[in-house]
Tab-separated table of C-alpha atoms in Angstrom:
chain	number	residue	atom	x	y	z
A	1	ALA	CA	75.841	-14.802	10.966
A	2	GLN	CA	74.373	-13.919	7.725
A	3	SER	CA	70.639	-13.113	7.921
A	4	VAL	CA	67.686	-11.347	6.393
A	5	ALA	CA	64.775	-9.679	8.476
A	6	GLN	CA	61.276	-8.728	6.999
A	7	PRO	CA	60.194	-6.320	10.069
A	8	GLU	CA	56.280	-6.790	9.391
A	9	ASP	CA	54.431	-9.673	9.383
A	10	GLN	CA	51.719	-8.115	7.352
A	11	VAL	CA	50.988	-4.791	5.279
A	12	ASN	CA	47.672	-3.549	3.842
A	13	VAL	CA	47.349	-0.947	1.516
A	14	ALA	CA	44.440	0.391	-0.415
A	15	GLU	CA	44.143	-0.418	-4.280
A	16	GLY	CA	45.798	2.128	-6.303
A	17	ASN	CA	48.206	3.607	-3.350
A	18	PRO	CA	51.970	3.023	-3.465
A	19	LEU	CA	53.229	-0.013	-1.624
A	20	THR	CA	56.248	-0.903	0.252
A	21	VAL	CA	57.587	-4.139	1.839
A	22	LYS	CA	60.351	-3.953	3.959
A	23	CYS	CA	63.959	-5.997	4.108
A	24	THR	CA	66.857	-5.766	5.660
A	25	TYR	CA	70.018	-8.068	5.471
A	26	SER	CA	72.936	-8.800	7.322
A	27	VAL	CA	75.971	-10.609	5.288
A	28	SER	CA	79.635	-10.299	5.095
A	29	GLY	CA	80.641	-9.182	1.208
A	30	ASN	CA	78.683	-7.721	-1.390
A	31	PRO	CA	75.189	-8.790	-0.921
A	32	TYR	CA	73.151	-10.681	-3.702
A	33	LEU	CA	69.497	-9.688	-2.954
A	34	PHE	CA	66.446	-11.228	-4.178
A	35	TRP	CA	62.577	-10.888	-3.723
A	36	TYR	CA	59.857	-13.798	-4.338
A	37	VAL	CA	56.348	-13.860	-4.252
A	38	GLN	CA	54.193	-16.813	-3.310
A	39	TYR	CA	50.425	-16.824	-4.083
A	40	PRO	CA	48.019	-19.556	-2.327
A	41	ASN	CA	49.188	-23.149	-2.730
A	42	ARG	CA	52.227	-22.239	-5.066
A	43	GLY	CA	55.565	-22.396	-4.739
A	44	LEU	CA	57.847	-18.978	-4.788
A	45	GLN	CA	58.138	-16.870	-7.689
A	46	PHE	CA	61.301	-14.688	-8.873
A	47	LEU	CA	60.652	-11.307	-8.441
A	48	LEU	CA	63.920	-9.432	-8.844
A	49	LYS	CA	67.150	-9.076	-7.832
A	50	TYR	CA	70.128	-7.189	-6.899
A	51	ILE	CA	73.962	-8.200	-7.731
A	52	THR	CA	75.523	-4.864	-8.867
A	53	GLY	CA	75.100	-1.318	-10.312
A	54	ASP	CA	72.286	0.660	-10.473
A	55	ASN	CA	70.462	0.496	-6.604
A	56	LEU	CA	67.140	0.622	-7.975
A	57	VAL	CA	66.143	-2.544	-9.517
A	58	LYS	CA	63.190	-3.437	-11.901
A	59	GLY	CA	61.167	-6.588	-11.691
A	60	SER	CA	58.132	-8.310	-12.732
A	61	TYR	CA	54.262	-6.877	-12.372
A	62	GLY	CA	55.591	-3.510	-12.087
A	63	PHE	CA	57.584	-4.267	-8.997
A	64	GLU	CA	61.169	-2.528	-8.011
A	65	ALA	CA	63.386	-2.540	-5.065
A	66	GLU	CA	65.927	-0.262	-3.906
A	67	PHE	CA	69.010	-1.346	-2.496
A	68	ASN	CA	70.636	0.995	0.220
A	69	LYS	CA	74.021	-0.121	1.184
A	70	SER	CA	74.456	2.208	4.344
A	71	GLN	CA	70.961	1.199	5.843
A	72	THR	CA	71.537	-2.371	4.635
A	73	SER	CA	68.151	-2.296	3.101
A	74	PHE	CA	66.350	-3.619	0.054
A	75	HIS	CA	62.799	-2.478	0.361
A	76	LEU	CA	60.270	-3.723	-2.106
A	77	LYS	CA	58.321	-1.154	-3.936
A	78	LYS	CA	55.130	-0.406	-6.475
A	79	PRO	CA	53.899	3.020	-7.337
A	80	SER	CA	50.153	1.895	-7.716
A	81	ALA	CA	48.858	-1.551	-5.997
A	82	LEU	CA	46.681	-3.940	-7.489
A	83	VAL	CA	44.430	-6.437	-5.488
A	84	SER	CA	46.228	-9.063	-7.632
A	85	ASP	CA	49.449	-7.917	-5.945
A	86	SER	CA	47.978	-9.885	-2.663
A	87	ALA	CA	50.379	-12.728	-1.512
A	88	LEU	CA	53.411	-13.538	0.508
A	89	TYR	CA	56.599	-12.181	-0.173
A	90	PHE	CA	59.554	-13.081	0.534
A	91	CYS	CA	63.163	-11.172	0.882
A	92	ALA	CA	66.407	-13.416	0.188
A	93	VAL	CA	70.048	-13.035	0.415
A	94	TRP	CA	72.885	-15.378	-0.787
A	95	THR	CA	75.266	-16.188	1.746
A	96	GLY	CA	78.326	-16.146	-0.011
A	97	ARG	CA	80.838	-18.831	0.514
A	98	ASP	CA	78.371	-20.968	2.074
A	99	ASP	CA	76.439	-20.994	-1.365
A	100	LYS	CA	73.028	-20.897	-0.684
A	101	ILE	CA	70.253	-18.610	-0.406
A	102	ILE	CA	68.363	-17.919	2.911
A	103	PHE	CA	65.173	-16.032	3.358
A	104	GLY	CA	63.200	-13.853	5.542
A	105	LYS	CA	60.038	-15.058	7.363
A	106	GLY	CA	58.012	-13.209	4.472
A	107	THR	CA	55.378	-10.299	4.823
A	108	ARG	CA	51.627	-10.892	3.676
A	109	LEU	CA	50.656	-8.326	1.631
A	110	HIS	CA	47.002	-7.325	1.336
A	111	ILE	CA	45.822	-5.184	-1.035
A	112	LEU	CA	42.224	-3.408	-0.181
A	113	PRO	CA	39.843	-2.815	-2.970
B	1	ASN	CA	59.652	-27.469	-20.471
B	2	ALA	CA	58.543	-28.526	-17.503
B	3	GLY	CA	59.687	-26.638	-14.464
B	4	VAL	CA	60.356	-28.156	-11.368
B	5	MET	CA	58.053	-30.903	-10.505
B	6	GLN	CA	57.326	-32.272	-6.864
B	7	ASN	CA	55.300	-35.061	-5.775
B	8	PRO	CA	53.328	-36.099	-4.114
B	9	ARG	CA	51.631	-32.607	-3.968
B	10	HIS	CA	49.925	-33.724	-0.603
B	11	LEU	CA	50.642	-36.757	1.598
B	12	VAL	CA	49.105	-37.739	4.828
B	13	ARG	CA	50.835	-40.039	7.433
B	14	ARG	CA	50.497	-41.293	10.582
B	15	ARG	CA	53.000	-40.836	13.317
B	16	GLY	CA	55.834	-43.379	12.999
B	17	GLN	CA	55.299	-43.879	9.331
B	18	GLU	CA	57.914	-42.516	6.789
B	19	ALA	CA	57.393	-40.091	4.310
B	20	ARG	CA	59.276	-39.577	0.892
B	21	LEU	CA	59.090	-36.836	-0.989
B	22	ARG	CA	60.397	-36.328	-4.555
B	23	CYS	CA	61.685	-33.627	-6.768
B	24	SER	CA	62.548	-33.625	-10.228
B	25	PRO	CA	64.620	-30.571	-11.246
B	26	MET	CA	64.313	-28.454	-14.302
B	27	LYS	CA	65.668	-29.685	-17.323
B	28	GLY	CA	69.635	-28.822	-17.575
B	29	HIS	CA	69.329	-28.018	-13.905
B	30	SER	CA	71.890	-30.037	-11.683
B	31	HIS	CA	71.838	-27.865	-8.260
B	32	VAL	CA	68.604	-29.002	-5.698
B	33	TYR	CA	67.657	-27.190	-2.423
B	34	TRP	CA	65.262	-28.186	-0.182
B	35	TYR	CA	63.197	-25.928	2.216
B	36	ARG	CA	60.396	-26.270	4.870
B	37	GLN	CA	57.873	-23.665	5.328
B	38	LEU	CA	55.944	-23.753	8.650
B	39	PRO	CA	53.141	-21.263	9.054
B	40	GLU	CA	54.569	-18.057	10.766
B	41	GLU	CA	57.983	-19.197	10.485
B	42	GLY	CA	58.718	-18.437	6.689
B	43	LEU	CA	60.908	-20.771	4.471
B	44	LYS	CA	63.744	-22.705	6.281
B	45	PHE	CA	66.905	-24.021	4.255
B	46	MET	CA	67.051	-27.307	4.822
B	47	VAL	CA	69.846	-29.195	2.468
B	48	TYR	CA	71.771	-28.346	-0.732
B	49	LEU	CA	72.517	-31.319	-3.355
B	50	GLN	CA	74.381	-31.950	-6.472
B	51	LYS	CA	74.002	-34.845	-8.474
B	52	GLU	CA	75.478	-37.779	-6.090
B	53	ASN	CA	76.729	-35.115	-3.526
B	54	ILE	CA	75.414	-33.390	-0.257
B	55	ILE	CA	77.079	-29.837	-0.238
B	56	ASP	CA	75.293	-28.698	2.816
B	57	GLU	CA	73.037	-30.143	5.153
B	58	SER	CA	73.302	-27.623	8.063
B	59	GLY	CA	69.453	-27.094	8.116
B	60	MET	CA	68.621	-30.601	8.275
B	61	PRO	CA	67.463	-32.003	11.756
B	62	LYS	CA	70.169	-34.631	12.907
B	63	GLU	CA	67.927	-37.517	13.171
B	64	ARG	CA	65.105	-38.964	10.803
B	65	PHE	CA	65.742	-36.655	7.800
B	66	SER	CA	67.921	-37.802	4.953
B	67	ALA	CA	68.083	-36.374	1.319
B	68	GLU	CA	69.745	-37.759	-1.738
B	69	PHE	CA	69.817	-36.767	-5.266
B	70	PRO	CA	71.179	-39.844	-7.350
B	71	LYS	CA	72.862	-39.834	-10.634
B	72	GLU	CA	69.853	-40.616	-12.097
B	73	GLY	CA	66.257	-39.932	-11.179
B	74	PRO	CA	64.562	-37.532	-8.556
B	75	SER	CA	65.918	-35.902	-5.509
B	76	ILE	CA	64.511	-37.580	-2.414
B	77	LEU	CA	63.649	-36.023	0.897
B	78	ARG	CA	63.232	-38.873	3.313
B	79	ILE	CA	61.735	-38.360	6.840
B	80	GLN	CA	61.475	-41.408	8.715
B	81	GLN	CA	59.030	-42.052	11.861
B	82	VAL	CA	57.120	-38.660	11.478
B	83	VAL	CA	55.890	-37.040	14.311
B	84	ARG	CA	53.361	-34.076	13.883
B	85	GLY	CA	55.831	-31.274	14.140
B	86	ASP	CA	56.855	-32.578	10.787
B	87	SER	CA	53.594	-31.304	9.370
B	88	ALA	CA	54.785	-28.692	7.028
B	89	ALA	CA	55.074	-27.948	3.193
B	90	TYR	CA	58.273	-28.973	1.531
B	91	PHE	CA	59.553	-26.944	-1.310
B	92	CYS	CA	62.224	-27.979	-3.374
B	93	ALA	CA	63.901	-25.439	-5.585
B	94	SER	CA	66.818	-25.905	-8.291
B	95	SER	CA	69.243	-23.773	-10.309
B	96	PRO	CA	71.711	-24.903	-13.060
B	97	GLN	CA	74.556	-24.126	-10.963
B	98	GLY	CA	75.533	-23.199	-7.344
B	99	SER	CA	73.160	-20.174	-6.047
B	100	GLY	CA	75.054	-17.083	-5.976
B	101	ALA	CA	73.533	-14.708	-8.498
B	102	ASN	CA	71.205	-17.602	-10.056
B	103	VAL	CA	67.234	-17.578	-9.704
B	104	LEU	CA	66.038	-20.699	-8.073
B	105	THR	CA	63.026	-22.177	-9.558
B	106	PHE	CA	60.926	-23.503	-7.032
B	107	GLY	CA	58.449	-26.410	-7.434
B	108	ALA	CA	54.819	-26.135	-6.167
B	109	GLY	CA	55.713	-28.000	-3.083
B	110	SER	CA	54.571	-31.090	-0.980
B	111	ARG	CA	52.258	-30.909	1.897
B	112	LEU	CA	53.074	-33.173	4.779
B	113	THR	CA	50.194	-33.508	7.206
B	114	VAL	CA	51.133	-36.155	9.949
B	115	LEU	CA	48.072	-37.314	12.031
């Protein structure tokens, strides 16, 4: 079955420190992977995606994500966290033939000043 | 160029009433997706529609829920005889083609509260 997992409900990071939000996936075929961010009372906003090519994908607001095929992971990273990065982050995967995108449960990121 | 427009933003219903949630996709987008967000449960896929067609409704409850995307006008998510468990945020997203590599553009959501 196609699935995406975010093992951490919440991640706390001090401002200025690097951050990582974890994501693992299970999908048949080549994965199309996405990260979205949700601010309070808003819809989801696209951050970045991996389709093919370089395993390190750069996205909006200084975020990047590393695709690791052997570990079936697509962790979101940022070298230096900002308080304004505090939000709910969703990893997502395209299911292929079903042609829909499924989302993980989300990880709440708290950046501490 | 307006994004995905959802209304109402907030809707309060009593148990047994009907809720209708509307979604106008981005201009040029012909594919619409509905998701439900419950606290601690993340974002759950409900239904995927193209104009006048339901492509995948595998995430929709079998009873009381229906969705449409007519040739003209917005997509509608309809919940009949609402119960307290239907209280959630319902998000609509659109894309110009089938999802695949396409980025979904989300609306701000409709928050349904069932009293």
